[in-house]
Amino acid sequence: MKVALEIQPCCGRRSGIGLYTYELAKRLKSGEGLEFCGNLFNFLGRNDNREALAGIRMPIRESRLMPYGLYRRIWDRLPVPYGSLFGEADVSIFFNYIVPPRVNGQAVTAVHDLTYLRYPETMEARNLERIVGGIRYSVERSSRIVTISEFSRREIAEELGVPWEKIAVVSPAPSLAAEAAEFASCRGKWGIGQPYVLFVGTIEPRKNIARLLRAFDLLKGRYGIPHQLVLAGGPGWGDGEIRAAARSIRHRGSVVFTGYVSGAEKKALYQNASVFVFPSLYEGFGMPPLEAMACGCPVVCAAAASLPEVVGEAAEQVDPLEVESIAAGIWRVLSDRAYAQGLARAGTIQAKKYTWETSAERLASLCRGLGG
């Protein structure tokens, strides 16, 4: 049975969905009745994707007829089957919510979370329109829905009316570089001169960074902590208002925006932070807290959505809507060395419960089930 993966999210600067697609594609191996391949738009062969796809061993089928963005805009009017652009497959897997029209064979789609329903105001308008316009068709067209946590599985079943047995959980796991960057070079690059509180993720409103900034400002004023706040991640929709919030706090000179960081730089930042803080309002899973745990960094995170499921008892959980609660959680870790060390030890154990190998096998098993 030929199984084709849409690996478009692997290219460019990978964040959540791109990392998820890449880590699974790296580990899916043909055999036991399955033959895997990847589908990728590469207009006129202009993009050299060798680095982005390094480690993916399955054959890659490229369509060079048009850019992916153009295809997505005109696919409703394009009288061409999806398979004719790459070659047909028995099963096609789409990792970014939407199944294109005119896909032959069975389809599987990943619905990571329901941000578009829960927090539509935090999404970029074009992406929101894309998901709202296509999610119903995609869910109905798919033989199976893949999601990333039991929390998201419940929401999809309840809000979209999808039968429970049609939804499979294929969890992410820590996605870390084999080697960390030299920390001294990271410090010099971004002007990190003191111990620091770390956030990693796209700079966007859903991540609740504005409240984190106020909590940090409160801690600087109340306790005189020597720390900087390092916000590591590429700009997302609405990042301008977060930067404005950073300029408005008293201790704005202690806030560092790194922009997009490489995998090696991210690992170095995790390994050297005093505490990792992730106060996100809503996550289908939340990879950064698990990555921080894998690096031995104590974690403070929101007691919201899927995060309690992911971190278990290995993190200090706070109310993401209360600045005082976020500040108190950070202070507990910074002020109690023994507690911080206990969280770090527990976090290392918790992170080991999630592996990409296990998740890839779950996805392969799902595919084998479609052939029965």
Short mmCIF file of C-alpha atoms in Angstrom, two decimals:
data_model
loop_
_atom_site.label_atom_id
_atom_site.label_comp_id
_atom_site.label_asym_id
_atom_site.label_seq_id
_atom_site.Cartn_x
_atom_site.Cartn_y
_atom_site.Cartn_z
CA MET A 1 0.00 0.00 0.00
CA LYS A 2 1.54 3.31 -1.10
CA VAL A 3 1.30 6.07 1.52
CA ALA A 4 2.12 9.65 0.48
CA LEU A 5 2.93 12.33 3.07
CA GLU A 6 2.46 16.02 2.31
CA ILE A 7 5.86 17.21 3.56
CA GLN A 8 5.49 20.89 2.61
CA PRO A 9 5.55 21.96 6.29
CA CYS A 10 9.10 20.56 6.62
CA CYS A 11 10.48 23.34 4.42
CA GLY A 12 11.27 26.87 5.50
CA ARG A 13 11.65 27.82 9.15
CA ARG A 14 10.02 24.96 10.98
CA SER A 15 7.87 25.54 14.04
CA GLY A 16 5.23 23.24 15.57
CA ILE A 17 3.53 21.62 12.56
CA GLY A 18 6.74 21.62 10.53
CA LEU A 19 8.68 19.91 13.32
CA TYR A 20 5.90 17.38 13.79
CA THR A 21 5.83 16.52 10.08
CA TYR A 22 9.62 16.32 9.82
CA GLU A 23 10.21 14.17 12.89
CA LEU A 24 7.57 11.64 11.86
CA ALA A 25 8.68 11.56 8.20
CA LYS A 26 12.26 10.88 9.34
CA ARG A 27 11.17 7.75 11.16
CA LEU A 28 8.58 6.21 8.85
CA LYS A 29 10.12 3.26 7.04
CA SER A 30 8.68 1.23 4.20
CA GLY A 31 7.93 -2.38 4.99
CA GLU A 32 5.25 -4.61 6.50
CA GLY A 33 2.96 -3.87 3.57
CA LEU A 34 3.59 -0.08 3.46
CA GLU A 35 5.56 1.97 0.94
CA PHE A 36 6.07 5.57 2.05
CA CYS A 37 6.86 8.59 -0.13
CA GLY A 38 6.73 12.35 0.29
CA ASN A 39 4.89 14.93 -1.84
CA LEU A 40 6.42 18.40 -2.20
CA PHE A 41 5.71 21.44 -4.36
CA ASN A 42 8.93 22.98 -5.70
CA PHE A 43 8.12 25.40 -8.51
CA LEU A 44 10.62 24.92 -11.38
CA GLY A 45 12.96 23.25 -8.90
CA ARG A 46 13.99 26.66 -7.55
CA ASN A 47 14.35 25.60 -3.92
CA ASP A 48 17.19 23.47 -2.66
CA ASN A 49 15.42 21.46 0.05
CA ARG A 50 18.22 19.03 0.81
CA GLU A 51 19.01 20.55 4.19
CA ALA A 52 15.35 20.87 5.18
CA LEU A 53 14.69 17.21 4.30
CA ALA A 54 17.96 15.78 5.64
CA GLY A 55 17.34 12.47 7.36
CA ILE A 56 14.08 11.71 5.52
CA ARG A 57 14.82 8.46 3.70
CA MET A 58 11.57 7.94 1.80
CA PRO A 59 11.47 8.93 -1.89
CA ILE A 60 10.38 12.54 -2.49
CA ARG A 61 8.01 13.27 -5.38
CA GLU A 62 8.22 16.90 -6.48
CA SER A 63 5.65 18.87 -8.44
CA ARG A 64 7.37 21.71 -10.28
CA LEU A 65 4.34 23.09 -12.12
CA MET A 66 3.39 25.84 -9.67
CA PRO A 67 4.21 27.22 -6.20
CA TYR A 68 2.35 25.61 -3.31
CA GLY A 69 0.81 28.94 -2.31
CA LEU A 70 -0.72 29.36 -5.76
CA TYR A 71 -2.01 25.78 -5.77
CA ARG A 72 -3.71 26.38 -2.42
CA ARG A 73 -5.41 29.53 -3.70
CA ILE A 74 -6.78 27.93 -6.90
CA TRP A 75 -7.26 24.27 -5.98
CA ASP A 76 -11.05 24.60 -5.87
CA ARG A 77 -11.03 25.74 -9.50
CA LEU A 78 -8.21 23.53 -10.76
CA PRO A 79 -9.72 20.57 -12.66
CA VAL A 80 -6.70 18.38 -11.96
CA PRO A 81 -6.61 15.48 -9.49
CA TYR A 82 -4.10 15.96 -6.68
CA GLY A 83 -2.45 12.66 -7.56
CA SER A 84 -1.71 13.74 -11.11
CA LEU A 85 0.72 16.33 -9.72
CA PHE A 86 2.84 13.69 -7.98
CA GLY A 87 1.56 10.21 -8.77
CA GLU A 88 -1.31 8.45 -7.09
CA ALA A 89 -1.25 6.84 -3.65
CA ASP A 90 -3.57 4.53 -1.74
CA VAL A 91 -3.41 6.81 1.32
CA SER A 92 -2.48 10.50 1.45
CA ILE A 93 -1.58 12.13 4.77
CA PHE A 94 -1.98 15.89 5.27
CA PHE A 95 -0.40 17.41 8.38
CA ASN A 96 -1.87 20.90 8.29
CA TYR A 97 -5.63 20.48 8.87
CA ILE A 98 -6.89 20.65 5.28
CA VAL A 99 -7.33 17.96 2.62
CA PRO A 100 -7.14 19.40 -0.91
CA PRO A 101 -9.99 18.66 -3.33
CA ARG A 102 -9.81 15.80 -5.82
CA VAL A 103 -7.60 13.49 -3.77
CA ASN A 104 -8.04 9.90 -4.90
CA GLY A 105 -7.72 7.03 -2.46
CA GLN A 106 -8.02 7.40 1.30
CA ALA A 107 -7.03 10.54 3.17
CA VAL A 108 -5.74 11.11 6.69
CA THR A 109 -5.52 14.62 8.10
CA ALA A 110 -3.94 16.02 11.25
CA VAL A 111 -6.12 18.37 13.29
CA HIS A 112 -3.73 19.56 15.96
CA ASP A 113 -6.12 21.69 17.99
CA LEU A 114 -9.22 23.86 17.68
CA THR A 115 -7.63 27.28 18.07
CA TYR A 116 -9.80 28.47 15.20
CA LEU A 117 -12.87 27.84 17.39
CA ARG A 118 -11.48 28.58 20.86
CA TYR A 119 -9.31 31.62 20.18
CA PRO A 120 -10.02 32.81 16.62
CA GLU A 121 -8.98 36.35 17.57
CA THR A 122 -5.39 35.12 18.06
CA MET A 123 -5.05 33.83 14.49
CA GLU A 124 -3.92 35.57 11.33
CA ALA A 125 -7.01 36.25 9.23
CA ARG A 126 -5.90 34.33 6.14
CA ASN A 127 -5.01 31.20 8.10
CA LEU A 128 -8.27 31.40 10.03
CA GLU A 129 -10.23 31.68 6.78
CA ARG A 130 -8.33 28.70 5.33
CA ILE A 131 -9.19 26.42 8.24
CA VAL A 132 -12.78 27.59 8.73
CA GLY A 133 -13.44 27.20 5.01
CA GLY A 134 -11.96 23.72 4.70
CA ILE A 135 -12.16 21.88 8.01
CA ARG A 136 -15.64 20.36 7.62
CA TYR A 137 -14.88 18.92 4.21
CA SER A 138 -11.49 17.68 5.39
CA VAL A 139 -12.86 15.90 8.45
CA GLU A 140 -15.64 14.25 6.44
CA ARG A 141 -13.29 13.32 3.58
CA SER A 142 -10.71 11.70 5.85
CA SER A 143 -10.80 8.03 6.77
CA ARG A 144 -8.99 8.86 10.00
CA ILE A 145 -8.15 12.03 11.93
CA VAL A 146 -4.78 12.29 13.64
CA THR A 147 -4.37 14.60 16.62
CA ILE A 148 -1.69 15.24 19.20
CA SER A 149 -3.24 14.77 22.67
CA GLU A 150 -6.19 13.21 24.43
CA PHE A 151 -7.34 16.77 25.16
CA SER A 152 -7.54 17.56 21.44
CA ARG A 153 -9.17 14.20 20.74
CA ARG A 154 -12.00 15.06 23.14
CA GLU A 155 -12.44 18.53 21.66
CA ILE A 156 -12.56 17.22 18.08
CA ALA A 157 -15.12 14.58 19.02
CA GLU A 158 -17.30 17.04 20.94
CA GLU A 159 -17.04 20.15 18.75
CA LEU A 160 -16.82 18.62 15.28
CA GLY A 161 -19.01 15.59 15.92
CA VAL A 162 -16.33 13.14 14.81
CA PRO A 163 -16.79 9.55 16.07
CA TRP A 164 -14.30 8.79 18.83
CA GLU A 165 -12.92 5.73 17.06
CA LYS A 166 -12.11 7.77 13.94
CA ILE A 167 -9.60 9.92 15.88
CA ALA A 168 -6.12 8.65 16.70
CA VAL A 169 -3.61 10.31 19.04
CA VAL A 170 -0.09 10.51 17.61
CA SER A 171 1.77 12.67 20.11
CA PRO A 172 4.79 14.86 19.44
CA ALA A 173 7.99 14.43 21.43
CA PRO A 174 10.97 16.66 22.19
CA SER A 175 12.53 17.88 18.94
CA LEU A 176 16.09 18.81 19.85
CA ALA A 177 19.35 19.17 17.97
CA ALA A 178 21.96 16.51 18.61
CA GLU A 179 24.41 19.16 19.82
CA ALA A 180 23.86 22.49 21.53
CA ALA A 181 25.39 25.68 20.19
CA GLU A 182 28.21 27.22 22.17
CA PHE A 183 26.43 29.21 24.87
CA ALA A 184 29.04 31.96 24.92
CA SER A 185 28.25 32.73 21.28
CA CYS A 186 24.52 32.82 22.06
CA ARG A 187 25.11 35.25 24.91
CA GLY A 188 27.15 37.51 22.69
CA LYS A 189 24.69 37.31 19.81
CA TRP A 190 21.70 38.43 21.87
CA GLY A 191 23.28 40.37 24.72
CA ILE A 192 22.45 37.90 27.48
CA GLY A 193 24.54 39.10 30.41
CA GLN A 194 22.59 37.84 33.44
CA PRO A 195 20.73 34.69 34.47
CA TYR A 196 17.51 34.51 32.52
CA VAL A 197 13.92 33.39 32.43
CA LEU A 198 13.19 31.71 29.08
CA PHE A 199 10.19 31.47 26.78
CA VAL A 200 10.40 29.57 23.47
CA GLY A 201 7.67 29.74 20.85
CA THR A 202 6.20 31.85 18.08
CA ILE A 203 5.72 35.44 19.24
CA GLU A 204 1.94 35.65 18.98
CA PRO A 205 -0.99 36.61 21.26
CA ARG A 206 -2.13 33.05 22.00
CA LYS A 207 1.14 32.40 23.81
CA ASN A 208 0.09 34.94 26.47
CA ILE A 209 3.42 36.75 26.36
CA ALA A 210 1.93 40.11 27.35
CA ARG A 211 0.98 38.72 30.77
CA LEU A 212 4.39 37.04 31.06
CA LEU A 213 6.00 40.45 30.48
CA ARG A 214 3.92 42.00 33.26
CA ALA A 215 4.68 39.10 35.61
CA PHE A 216 8.40 39.50 34.91
CA ASP A 217 8.18 43.25 35.51
CA LEU A 218 6.41 42.58 38.81
CA LEU A 219 9.18 40.20 39.93
CA LYS A 220 11.90 42.69 39.01
CA GLY A 221 10.19 45.38 41.03
CA ARG A 222 9.07 43.31 44.01
CA TYR A 223 12.08 41.05 44.55
CA GLY A 224 14.81 42.68 42.49
CA ILE A 225 15.60 39.49 40.60
CA PRO A 226 18.76 39.89 38.49
CA HIS A 227 17.30 37.99 35.54
CA GLN A 228 16.63 38.93 31.97
CA LEU A 229 13.56 37.64 30.14
CA VAL A 230 14.58 35.91 26.89
CA LEU A 231 11.78 35.48 24.36
CA ALA A 232 13.07 33.05 21.74
CA GLY A 233 11.04 32.54 18.59
CA GLY A 234 10.13 33.94 15.22
CA PRO A 235 7.50 36.65 14.79
CA GLY A 236 3.93 35.48 14.38
CA TRP A 237 0.70 37.24 13.64
CA GLY A 238 0.17 40.01 16.21
CA ASP A 239 3.77 40.16 17.37
CA GLY A 240 3.67 43.96 17.09
CA GLU A 241 1.33 44.28 20.06
CA ILE A 242 3.62 42.03 22.12
CA ARG A 243 6.62 44.21 21.33
CA ALA A 244 4.54 47.23 22.30
CA ALA A 245 3.74 45.52 25.62
CA ALA A 246 7.46 44.93 26.15
CA ARG A 247 8.19 48.63 25.58
CA SER A 248 5.51 49.61 28.09
CA ILE A 249 6.94 47.81 31.15
CA ARG A 250 9.31 49.47 33.60
CA HIS A 251 12.14 46.95 33.15
CA ARG A 252 11.96 46.83 29.36
CA GLY A 253 15.76 46.94 29.15
CA SER A 254 15.87 43.41 30.61
CA VAL A 255 13.74 41.87 27.83
CA VAL A 256 15.51 40.12 24.94
CA PHE A 257 13.78 39.19 21.67
CA THR A 258 16.05 36.75 19.84
CA GLY A 259 13.97 36.20 16.72
CA TYR A 260 14.04 32.75 15.13
CA VAL A 261 16.64 30.46 16.73
CA SER A 262 18.28 27.38 15.24
CA GLY A 263 17.83 23.97 16.82
CA ALA A 264 21.33 24.09 18.29
CA GLU A 265 20.76 27.59 19.72
CA LYS A 266 17.42 26.56 21.17
CA LYS A 267 19.03 23.63 22.97
CA ALA A 268 21.73 25.88 24.44
CA LEU A 269 19.10 28.33 25.69
CA TYR A 270 17.12 25.54 27.38
CA GLN A 271 20.23 24.11 29.02
CA ASN A 272 21.31 27.40 30.56
CA ALA A 273 18.00 29.00 31.64
CA SER A 274 17.11 29.42 35.31
CA VAL A 275 13.50 28.54 34.52
CA PHE A 276 11.42 27.96 31.40
CA VAL A 277 7.99 29.65 31.39
CA PHE A 278 5.15 28.74 29.03
CA PRO A 279 1.93 30.57 30.00
CA SER A 280 0.09 29.81 26.73
CA LEU A 281 -3.68 30.22 26.79
CA TYR A 282 -4.32 27.24 24.54
CA GLU A 283 -2.24 24.38 23.13
CA GLY A 284 -3.15 21.12 21.47
CA PHE A 285 0.04 19.70 22.97
CA GLY A 286 2.85 22.16 23.71
CA MET A 287 6.28 20.87 22.68
CA PRO A 288 8.48 23.56 24.28
CA PRO A 289 7.80 22.59 27.93
CA LEU A 290 8.66 18.98 27.14
CA GLU A 291 11.83 20.07 25.33
CA ALA A 292 12.87 22.18 28.31
CA MET A 293 12.27 19.20 30.59
CA ALA A 294 14.41 16.98 28.37
CA CYS A 295 17.22 19.53 28.77
CA GLY A 296 16.96 19.51 32.57
CA CYS A 297 15.35 22.94 32.89
CA PRO A 298 12.61 23.45 35.53
CA VAL A 299 9.29 24.42 33.94
CA VAL A 300 6.46 26.77 34.84
CA CYS A 301 3.44 26.41 32.56
CA ALA A 302 -0.23 27.25 32.28
CA ALA A 303 -2.78 24.94 33.84
CA ALA A 304 -4.79 25.16 30.62
CA ALA A 305 -5.89 23.01 27.68
CA SER A 306 -3.53 20.07 27.03
CA LEU A 307 -0.59 21.32 29.09
CA PRO A 308 -1.45 19.53 32.38
CA GLU A 309 -1.72 16.28 30.39
CA VAL A 310 1.70 16.80 28.82
CA VAL A 311 3.71 17.95 31.85
CA GLY A 312 2.02 15.75 34.45
CA GLU A 313 3.29 16.47 37.97
CA ALA A 314 6.67 17.65 36.68
CA ALA A 315 5.97 21.39 36.31
CA GLU A 316 4.78 24.31 38.40
CA GLN A 317 1.31 25.05 36.98
CA VAL A 318 -0.20 28.54 37.06
CA ASP A 319 -3.38 30.37 36.09
CA PRO A 320 -2.53 31.91 32.71
CA LEU A 321 -5.15 34.65 33.14
CA GLU A 322 -3.63 35.97 36.38
CA VAL A 323 -0.37 37.92 36.26
CA GLU A 324 0.10 37.36 40.01
CA SER A 325 -0.21 33.59 39.55
CA ILE A 326 2.39 33.55 36.76
CA ALA A 327 4.74 35.69 38.86
CA ALA A 328 4.24 33.50 41.94
CA GLY A 329 5.04 30.34 39.95
CA ILE A 330 8.24 31.81 38.57
CA TRP A 331 9.27 33.11 42.00
CA ARG A 332 8.71 29.74 43.64
CA VAL A 333 11.19 28.15 41.24
CA LEU A 334 13.74 30.97 41.39
CA SER A 335 13.64 31.29 45.17
CA ASP A 336 13.69 27.59 46.14
CA ARG A 337 16.72 25.82 44.71
CA ALA A 338 15.71 22.41 46.05
CA TYR A 339 12.24 22.73 44.51
CA ALA A 340 13.74 23.79 41.17
CA GLN A 341 16.10 20.81 41.19
CA GLY A 342 13.22 18.46 42.01
CA LEU A 343 11.21 19.82 39.08
CA ALA A 344 14.19 19.38 36.78
CA ARG A 345 14.62 15.73 37.81
CA ALA A 346 10.90 15.00 37.46
CA GLY A 347 10.81 16.77 34.11
CA THR A 348 13.60 14.64 32.69
CA ILE A 349 11.60 11.52 33.58
CA GLN A 350 8.36 12.96 32.17
CA ALA A 351 9.99 13.89 28.85
CA LYS A 352 11.13 10.31 28.32
CA LYS A 353 7.50 9.16 28.18
CA TYR A 354 7.22 10.70 24.69
CA THR A 355 9.33 9.46 21.76
CA TRP A 356 9.08 10.06 18.03
CA GLU A 357 9.78 6.38 17.39
CA THR A 358 6.66 5.35 19.28
CA SER A 359 4.58 8.01 17.53
CA ALA A 360 5.85 7.04 14.07
CA GLU A 361 4.92 3.43 14.74
CA ARG A 362 1.43 4.53 15.80
CA LEU A 363 1.01 6.40 12.52
CA ALA A 364 2.29 3.43 10.52
CA SER A 365 -0.07 1.12 12.39
CA LEU A 366 -2.97 3.45 11.59
CA CYS A 367 -2.02 3.25 7.89
CA ARG A 368 -1.84 -0.54 7.99
CA GLY A 369 -5.33 -0.56 9.49
CA LEU A 370 -6.68 1.34 6.49
CA GLY A 371 -5.69 -1.52 4.24
CA GLY A 372 -7.74 -4.07 6.16
#
